PDB file of C-alpha atoms in Angstrom:
ATOM      1  CA  ASN A  10      18.324   2.810 -12.770  1.00  0.00           C
ATOM      2  CA  ALA A  11      15.204   4.548 -14.104  1.00  0.00           C
ATOM      3  CA  GLY A  12      13.643   1.418 -15.665  1.00  0.00           C
ATOM      4  CA  VAL A  13      11.293   2.337 -18.525  1.00  0.00           C
ATOM      5  CA  THR A  14      10.732   6.033 -19.180  1.00  0.00           C
ATOM      6  CA  GLN A  15       8.210   7.660 -21.505  1.00  0.00           C
ATOM      7  CA  THR A  16       7.813  11.190 -22.814  1.00  0.00           C
ATOM      8  CA  PRO A  17       5.637  13.157 -22.855  1.00  0.00           C
ATOM      9  CA  LYS A  18       3.326  12.306 -19.946  1.00  0.00           C
ATOM     10  CA  PHE A  19       0.398  14.207 -21.453  1.00  0.00           C
ATOM     11  CA  GLN A  20      -0.349  15.471 -24.943  1.00  0.00           C
ATOM     12  CA  VAL A  21      -3.286  17.090 -26.714  1.00  0.00           C
ATOM     13  CA  LEU A  22      -3.351  17.002 -30.497  1.00  0.00           C
ATOM     14  CA  LYS A  23      -5.729  18.258 -33.114  1.00  0.00           C
ATOM     15  CA  THR A  24      -7.014  15.850 -35.750  1.00  0.00           C
ATOM     16  CA  GLY A  25      -4.431  15.473 -38.506  1.00  0.00           C
ATOM     17  CA  GLN A  26      -1.433  16.533 -36.453  1.00  0.00           C
ATOM     18  CA  SER A  27       1.533  14.221 -36.062  1.00  0.00           C
ATOM     19  CA  MET A  28       3.668  13.378 -33.088  1.00  0.00           C
ATOM     20  CA  THR A  29       6.152  10.860 -31.759  1.00  0.00           C
ATOM     21  CA  LEU A  30       5.950   9.166 -28.377  1.00  0.00           C
ATOM     22  CA  GLN A  31       9.340   8.349 -26.938  1.00  0.00           C
ATOM     23  CA  CYS A  32      10.288   5.337 -24.837  1.00  0.00           C
ATOM     24  CA  ALA A  33      13.643   4.369 -23.365  1.00  0.00           C
ATOM     25  CA  GLN A  34      14.818   1.604 -21.042  1.00  0.00           C
ATOM     26  CA  ASP A  35      18.098   1.269 -19.187  1.00  0.00           C
ATOM     27  CA  MET A  36      17.792  -2.410 -18.243  1.00  0.00           C
ATOM     28  CA  ASN A  37      19.542  -3.763 -21.365  1.00  0.00           C
ATOM     29  CA  HIS A  38      16.359  -5.555 -22.456  1.00  0.00           C
ATOM     30  CA  ASN A  39      16.136  -6.884 -25.992  1.00  0.00           C
ATOM     31  CA  SER A  40      12.364  -6.754 -26.438  1.00  0.00           C
ATOM     32  CA  MET A  41      10.210  -3.655 -26.304  1.00  0.00           C
ATOM     33  CA  TYR A  42       6.473  -3.102 -26.765  1.00  0.00           C
ATOM     34  CA  TRP A  43       3.898  -0.409 -27.352  1.00  0.00           C
ATOM     35  CA  TYR A  44       0.370  -0.832 -25.987  1.00  0.00           C
ATOM     36  CA  ARG A  45      -2.710   1.303 -25.855  1.00  0.00           C
ATOM     37  CA  GLN A  46      -5.243   1.085 -23.046  1.00  0.00           C
ATOM     38  CA  ASP A  47      -8.857   2.102 -23.506  1.00  0.00           C
ATOM     39  CA  PRO A  48     -11.764   1.761 -21.068  1.00  0.00           C
ATOM     40  CA  GLY A  49     -13.411  -1.638 -21.401  1.00  0.00           C
ATOM     41  CA  MET A  50     -10.809  -2.832 -23.910  1.00  0.00           C
ATOM     42  CA  GLY A  51      -7.845  -3.609 -21.730  1.00  0.00           C
ATOM     43  CA  LEU A  52      -4.288  -3.360 -22.989  1.00  0.00           C
ATOM     44  CA  ARG A  53      -3.844  -3.976 -26.705  1.00  0.00           C
ATOM     45  CA  LEU A  54      -0.505  -4.497 -28.394  1.00  0.00           C
ATOM     46  CA  ILE A  55       0.262  -2.018 -31.177  1.00  0.00           C
ATOM     47  CA  TYR A  56       3.805  -2.985 -32.192  1.00  0.00           C
ATOM     48  CA  TYR A  57       6.714  -4.805 -30.672  1.00  0.00           C
ATOM     49  CA  SER A  58      10.432  -5.136 -31.302  1.00  0.00           C
ATOM     50  CA  ALA A  59      12.156  -8.397 -30.423  1.00  0.00           C
ATOM     51  CA  SER A  60      15.610  -6.923 -30.946  1.00  0.00           C
ATOM     52  CA  GLU A  61      17.379  -3.854 -32.244  1.00  0.00           C
ATOM     53  CA  GLY A  62      16.546  -3.371 -35.908  1.00  0.00           C
ATOM     54  CA  THR A  63      13.377  -5.495 -35.949  1.00  0.00           C
ATOM     55  CA  THR A  64       9.748  -4.527 -35.481  1.00  0.00           C
ATOM     56  CA  ASP A  65       6.494  -6.449 -35.858  1.00  0.00           C
ATOM     57  CA  LYS A  66       2.813  -5.598 -35.835  1.00  0.00           C
ATOM     58  CA  GLY A  67       0.629  -6.414 -32.892  1.00  0.00           C
ATOM     59  CA  GLU A  68      -3.134  -6.480 -32.577  1.00  0.00           C
ATOM     60  CA  VAL A  69      -3.907  -2.834 -33.505  1.00  0.00           C
ATOM     61  CA  PRO A  70      -1.099  -1.383 -35.703  1.00  0.00           C
ATOM     62  CA  ASN A  71      -3.175   0.721 -38.115  1.00  0.00           C
ATOM     63  CA  GLY A  72      -2.404   4.436 -37.920  1.00  0.00           C
ATOM     64  CA  TYR A  73       0.932   3.942 -36.179  1.00  0.00           C
ATOM     65  CA  ASN A  74       4.580   3.529 -37.097  1.00  0.00           C
ATOM     66  CA  VAL A  75       7.485   2.570 -34.886  1.00  0.00           C
ATOM     67  CA  SER A  76      11.250   2.901 -34.861  1.00  0.00           C
ATOM     68  CA  ARG A  77      13.692   0.864 -32.799  1.00  0.00           C
ATOM     69  CA  LEU A  78      16.416   3.481 -32.777  1.00  0.00           C
ATOM     70  CA  ASN A  79      18.868   1.414 -30.754  1.00  0.00           C
ATOM     71  CA  LYS A  80      18.664  -1.143 -27.983  1.00  0.00           C
ATOM     72  CA  ARG A  81      17.462   1.444 -25.474  1.00  0.00           C
ATOM     73  CA  GLU A  82      14.892   3.402 -27.454  1.00  0.00           C
ATOM     74  CA  PHE A  83      11.610   2.490 -29.157  1.00  0.00           C
ATOM     75  CA  SER A  84       9.435   5.294 -30.508  1.00  0.00           C
ATOM     76  CA  LEU A  85       5.812   5.320 -31.660  1.00  0.00           C
ATOM     77  CA  ARG A  86       4.692   7.774 -34.316  1.00  0.00           C
ATOM     78  CA  LEU A  87       1.219   8.969 -35.202  1.00  0.00           C
ATOM     79  CA  GLU A  88       1.434  10.470 -38.700  1.00  0.00           C
ATOM     80  CA  SER A  89      -2.096  11.899 -38.818  1.00  0.00           C
ATOM     81  CA  ALA A  90      -3.810  11.733 -35.467  1.00  0.00           C
ATOM     82  CA  ALA A  91      -7.490  10.793 -35.261  1.00  0.00           C
ATOM     83  CA  PRO A  92      -9.914  11.048 -32.307  1.00  0.00           C
ATOM     84  CA  SER A  93     -10.005   7.222 -32.210  1.00  0.00           C
ATOM     85  CA  GLN A  94      -6.356   7.348 -31.131  1.00  0.00           C
ATOM     86  CA  THR A  95      -7.264   9.090 -27.892  1.00  0.00           C
ATOM     87  CA  SER A  96      -5.911   6.660 -25.329  1.00  0.00           C
ATOM     88  CA  VAL A  97      -3.261   5.955 -22.726  1.00  0.00           C
ATOM     89  CA  TYR A  98      -0.116   4.584 -24.335  1.00  0.00           C
ATOM     90  CA  PHE A  99       2.253   2.320 -22.445  1.00  0.00           C
ATOM     91  CA  CYS A 100       5.715   1.211 -23.426  1.00  0.00           C
ATOM     92  CA  ALA A 101       7.138  -1.981 -21.933  1.00  0.00           C
ATOM     93  CA  SER A 102      10.365  -3.949 -22.108  1.00  0.00           C
ATOM     94  CA  ARG A 103      11.270  -7.557 -21.463  1.00  0.00           C
ATOM     95  CA  PRO A 104      14.597  -9.220 -20.678  1.00  0.00           C
ATOM     96  CA  GLU A 105      15.982 -12.023 -22.823  1.00  0.00           C
ATOM     97  CA  GLY A 106      14.768 -15.435 -21.733  1.00  0.00           C
ATOM     98  CA  SER A 107      12.004 -14.104 -19.490  1.00  0.00           C
ATOM     99  CA  PRO A 108       8.345 -13.493 -20.433  1.00  0.00           C
ATOM    100  CA  GLU A 109       7.919 -10.844 -17.731  1.00  0.00           C
ATOM    101  CA  GLN A 110       7.346  -7.291 -18.950  1.00  0.00           C
ATOM    102  CA  TYR A 111       8.135  -4.028 -17.226  1.00  0.00           C
ATOM    103  CA  PHE A 112       5.972  -1.021 -18.014  1.00  0.00           C
ATOM    104  CA  GLY A 113       6.684   2.664 -18.304  1.00  0.00           C
ATOM    105  CA  PRO A 114       4.473   5.308 -16.637  1.00  0.00           C
ATOM    106  CA  GLY A 115       2.343   5.929 -19.739  1.00  0.00           C
ATOM    107  CA  THR A 116       1.418   8.821 -22.004  1.00  0.00           C
ATOM    108  CA  ARG A 117      -2.119  10.204 -21.945  1.00  0.00           C
ATOM    109  CA  LEU A 118      -2.979  11.355 -25.459  1.00  0.00           C
ATOM    110  CA  THR A 119      -6.114  13.269 -26.388  1.00  0.00           C
ATOM    111  CA  VAL A 120      -6.959  13.962 -30.026  1.00  0.00           C
ATOM    112  CA  THR A 121      -9.636  16.607 -30.578  1.00  0.00           C
TER     113      THR A 121
ATOM    114  CA  GLN B   3     -13.803 -13.617 -28.727  1.00  0.00           C
ATOM    115  CA  LYS B   4     -10.946 -12.116 -26.758  1.00  0.00           C
ATOM    116  CA  GLU B   5      -7.950 -14.275 -26.081  1.00  0.00           C
ATOM    117  CA  VAL B   6      -8.182 -13.579 -22.356  1.00  0.00           C
ATOM    118  CA  GLU B   7     -11.480 -12.995 -20.568  1.00  0.00           C
ATOM    119  CA  GLN B   8     -12.032 -11.514 -17.132  1.00  0.00           C
ATOM    120  CA  ASN B   9     -15.080 -10.496 -15.169  1.00  0.00           C
ATOM    121  CA  SER B  10     -14.776  -6.716 -15.055  1.00  0.00           C
ATOM    122  CA  GLY B  11     -16.424  -6.539 -11.637  1.00  0.00           C
ATOM    123  CA  PRO B  12     -16.442  -4.461  -9.602  1.00  0.00           C
ATOM    124  CA  LEU B  13     -15.571  -6.909  -6.868  1.00  0.00           C
ATOM    125  CA  SER B  14     -15.876  -5.711  -3.289  1.00  0.00           C
ATOM    126  CA  VAL B  15     -14.573  -7.579  -0.251  1.00  0.00           C
ATOM    127  CA  PRO B  16     -14.220  -6.560   3.396  1.00  0.00           C
ATOM    128  CA  GLU B  17     -10.775  -5.984   4.838  1.00  0.00           C
ATOM    129  CA  GLY B  18      -9.202  -9.246   5.964  1.00  0.00           C
ATOM    130  CA  ALA B  19     -11.251 -11.407   3.593  1.00  0.00           C
ATOM    131  CA  ILE B  20     -10.021 -13.467   0.664  1.00  0.00           C
ATOM    132  CA  ALA B  21     -10.436 -11.865  -2.755  1.00  0.00           C
ATOM    133  CA  SER B  22     -10.746 -14.276  -5.672  1.00  0.00           C
ATOM    134  CA  LEU B  23     -10.120 -13.085  -9.229  1.00  0.00           C
ATOM    135  CA  ASN B  24     -10.652 -15.289 -12.237  1.00  0.00           C
ATOM    136  CA  CYS B  25      -9.500 -15.410 -15.819  1.00  0.00           C
ATOM    137  CA  THR B  26     -10.081 -17.759 -18.754  1.00  0.00           C
ATOM    138  CA  TYR B  27      -8.093 -17.955 -21.959  1.00  0.00           C
ATOM    139  CA  SER B  28      -8.917 -19.364 -25.359  1.00  0.00           C
ATOM    140  CA  ASP B  29      -5.572 -20.123 -26.999  1.00  0.00           C
ATOM    141  CA  ARG B  30      -4.099 -23.501 -26.138  1.00  0.00           C
ATOM    142  CA  VAL B  31      -0.737 -22.193 -27.336  1.00  0.00           C
ATOM    143  CA  SER B  32      -0.556 -19.847 -24.340  1.00  0.00           C
ATOM    144  CA  GLN B  33       2.008 -21.132 -21.893  1.00  0.00           C
ATOM    145  CA  SER B  34       2.864 -18.316 -19.506  1.00  0.00           C
ATOM    146  CA  PHE B  35       0.387 -16.393 -17.412  1.00  0.00           C
ATOM    147  CA  PHE B  36       0.631 -13.226 -15.418  1.00  0.00           C
ATOM    148  CA  TRP B  37      -1.285 -11.089 -12.985  1.00  0.00           C
ATOM    149  CA  TYR B  38      -0.683  -7.357 -13.025  1.00  0.00           C
ATOM    150  CA  ARG B  39      -1.999  -4.826 -10.537  1.00  0.00           C
ATOM    151  CA  GLN B  40      -2.868  -1.377 -11.824  1.00  0.00           C
ATOM    152  CA  TYR B  41      -3.738   1.509  -9.556  1.00  0.00           C
ATOM    153  CA  SER B  42      -5.878   4.263 -11.025  1.00  0.00           C
ATOM    154  CA  GLY B  43      -3.795   6.492 -13.286  1.00  0.00           C
ATOM    155  CA  LYS B  44      -0.702   4.309 -12.957  1.00  0.00           C
ATOM    156  CA  SER B  45       1.024   1.690 -15.087  1.00  0.00           C
ATOM    157  CA  PRO B  46       0.548  -2.064 -14.664  1.00  0.00           C
ATOM    158  CA  GLU B  47       2.828  -3.706 -12.123  1.00  0.00           C
ATOM    159  CA  LEU B  48       3.634  -7.414 -12.299  1.00  0.00           C
ATOM    160  CA  ILE B  49       2.652  -9.221  -9.093  1.00  0.00           C
ATOM    161  CA  MET B  50       2.554 -12.902 -10.069  1.00  0.00           C
ATOM    162  CA  SER B  51       3.624 -15.159 -12.900  1.00  0.00           C
ATOM    163  CA  ILE B  52       2.777 -18.836 -13.307  1.00  0.00           C
ATOM    164  CA  TYR B  53       3.920 -21.287 -15.943  1.00  0.00           C
ATOM    165  CA  SER B  54       2.824 -24.751 -14.835  1.00  0.00           C
ATOM    166  CA  ASN B  55      -0.349 -26.329 -13.529  1.00  0.00           C
ATOM    167  CA  GLY B  56      -1.059 -25.966  -9.840  1.00  0.00           C
ATOM    168  CA  ASP B  57      -0.632 -23.251  -7.265  1.00  0.00           C
ATOM    169  CA  LYS B  58       2.105 -20.699  -6.781  1.00  0.00           C
ATOM    170  CA  GLU B  59       2.230 -18.698  -3.570  1.00  0.00           C
ATOM    171  CA  ASP B  60       3.991 -15.409  -2.897  1.00  0.00           C
ATOM    172  CA  GLY B  61       3.154 -13.788   0.400  1.00  0.00           C
ATOM    173  CA  ARG B  62      -0.559 -13.036   0.506  1.00  0.00           C
ATOM    174  CA  PHE B  63      -0.966 -13.848  -3.188  1.00  0.00           C
ATOM    175  CA  THR B  64      -1.635 -17.280  -4.701  1.00  0.00           C
ATOM    176  CA  ALA B  65      -1.919 -17.857  -8.434  1.00  0.00           C
ATOM    177  CA  GLN B  66      -3.623 -20.998  -9.693  1.00  0.00           C
ATOM    178  CA  LEU B  67      -3.356 -22.448 -13.193  1.00  0.00           C
ATOM    179  CA  ASN B  68      -5.424 -25.201 -14.758  1.00  0.00           C
ATOM    180  CA  LYS B  69      -4.376 -25.670 -18.381  1.00  0.00           C
ATOM    181  CA  ALA B  70      -6.941 -28.393 -19.053  1.00  0.00           C
ATOM    182  CA  SER B  71      -9.731 -25.992 -18.147  1.00  0.00           C
ATOM    183  CA  GLN B  72      -7.852 -22.951 -19.551  1.00  0.00           C
ATOM    184  CA  TYR B  73      -8.366 -21.157 -16.278  1.00  0.00           C
ATOM    185  CA  VAL B  74      -6.148 -18.893 -14.187  1.00  0.00           C
ATOM    186  CA  SER B  75      -7.015 -17.367 -10.844  1.00  0.00           C
ATOM    187  CA  LEU B  76      -5.512 -15.067  -8.247  1.00  0.00           C
ATOM    188  CA  LEU B  77      -6.323 -15.295  -4.559  1.00  0.00           C
ATOM    189  CA  ILE B  78      -5.467 -12.436  -2.233  1.00  0.00           C
ATOM    190  CA  ARG B  79      -5.551 -13.441   1.413  1.00  0.00           C
ATOM    191  CA  ASP B  80      -6.054 -10.973   4.266  1.00  0.00           C
ATOM    192  CA  SER B  81      -7.122  -8.301   1.777  1.00  0.00           C
ATOM    193  CA  GLN B  82      -6.064  -4.762   2.627  1.00  0.00           C
ATOM    194  CA  PRO B  83      -7.473  -1.422   1.428  1.00  0.00           C
ATOM    195  CA  SER B  84      -4.149  -0.930  -0.375  1.00  0.00           C
ATOM    196  CA  ASP B  85      -5.063  -3.931  -2.555  1.00  0.00           C
ATOM    197  CA  SER B  86      -7.873  -1.860  -4.101  1.00  0.00           C
ATOM    198  CA  ALA B  87      -6.909  -1.674  -7.775  1.00  0.00           C
ATOM    199  CA  THR B  88      -7.637  -3.186 -11.151  1.00  0.00           C
ATOM    200  CA  TYR B  89      -6.097  -6.621 -11.709  1.00  0.00           C
ATOM    201  CA  LEU B  90      -5.113  -7.598 -15.237  1.00  0.00           C
ATOM    202  CA  CYS B  91      -4.665 -11.170 -16.373  1.00  0.00           C
ATOM    203  CA  ALA B  92      -2.268 -11.780 -19.282  1.00  0.00           C
ATOM    204  CA  SER B  93      -0.991 -14.704 -21.312  1.00  0.00           C
ATOM    205  CA  THR B  94       1.723 -15.343 -23.859  1.00  0.00           C
ATOM    206  CA  PRO B  95       2.938 -18.288 -25.955  1.00  0.00           C
ATOM    207  CA  ASN B  96       6.465 -19.504 -25.311  1.00  0.00           C
ATOM    208  CA  THR B  97       7.884 -17.067 -27.857  1.00  0.00           C
ATOM    209  CA  GLY B  98       6.958 -14.276 -25.464  1.00  0.00           C
ATOM    210  CA  ASN B  99       6.380 -11.756 -28.237  1.00  0.00           C
ATOM    211  CA  GLN B 100       2.604 -11.579 -28.376  1.00  0.00           C
ATOM    212  CA  PHE B 101       0.962 -10.794 -25.061  1.00  0.00           C
ATOM    213  CA  TYR B 102      -2.774 -10.896 -24.534  1.00  0.00           C
ATOM    214  CA  PHE B 103      -4.389  -8.959 -21.723  1.00  0.00           C
ATOM    215  CA  GLY B 104      -7.830  -9.214 -20.247  1.00  0.00           C
ATOM    216  CA  THR B 105      -9.887  -6.092 -19.643  1.00  0.00           C
ATOM    217  CA  GLY B 106      -9.179  -6.233 -15.914  1.00  0.00           C
ATOM    218  CA  THR B 107     -11.192  -6.785 -12.732  1.00  0.00           C
ATOM    219  CA  SER B 108     -11.727  -3.839 -10.413  1.00  0.00           C
ATOM    220  CA  LEU B 109     -11.264  -4.793  -6.756  1.00  0.00           C
ATOM    221  CA  THR B 110     -12.311  -2.657  -3.801  1.00  0.00           C
ATOM    222  CA  VAL B 111     -11.359  -3.677  -0.278  1.00  0.00           C
ATOM    223  CA  ILE B 112     -13.696  -2.081   2.230  1.00  0.00           C
ATOM    224  CA  PRO B 113     -12.143  -1.083   5.584  1.00  0.00           C
TER     225      PRO B 113
END
């Protein structure tokens, strides 16, 4: 039982490049989340998915797209990376009927 | 104004003392509250959740919730150097889809 896994762990992009951050959970959770964490800003919700096939915007969705591929996987895509997207990205999942989230190890993204 | 506010610290306490971390929230819709611990370079780890007014104890940790004052706190008794981390306060309405995190309080326990 790996919990929540994220790939890659580290990534450096140039401005304008695109990439997809992958997240998978093996706990059979319905809800999944993408956050970014910046110094002094705390964790901010980018997008979430309450169930397979549904996605909704969070607090800071601009510049990002998401795909809930199946119940296990929830990916975050940056179509044209900008330096303002330099951050640590965390994926989380939550079981049905419980408000408690479980976080993945994070992806450190630098955009130059 | 952020939904959840925390004093960023840093907070320093001697080993064996009680560490007190505080959090206020602005949305009266928020119903569930959480404390996460985050070590440097690691992901947040849930350590306490509290849903109703009063105190909830788990080992050395006690969470306190006062909905009238919109205030949540975490007490760590017999603080250990291993408790040195950033503590994040979070809230969510009953739907559990939108979560709001504070910026975190950095705690250092001095041996």
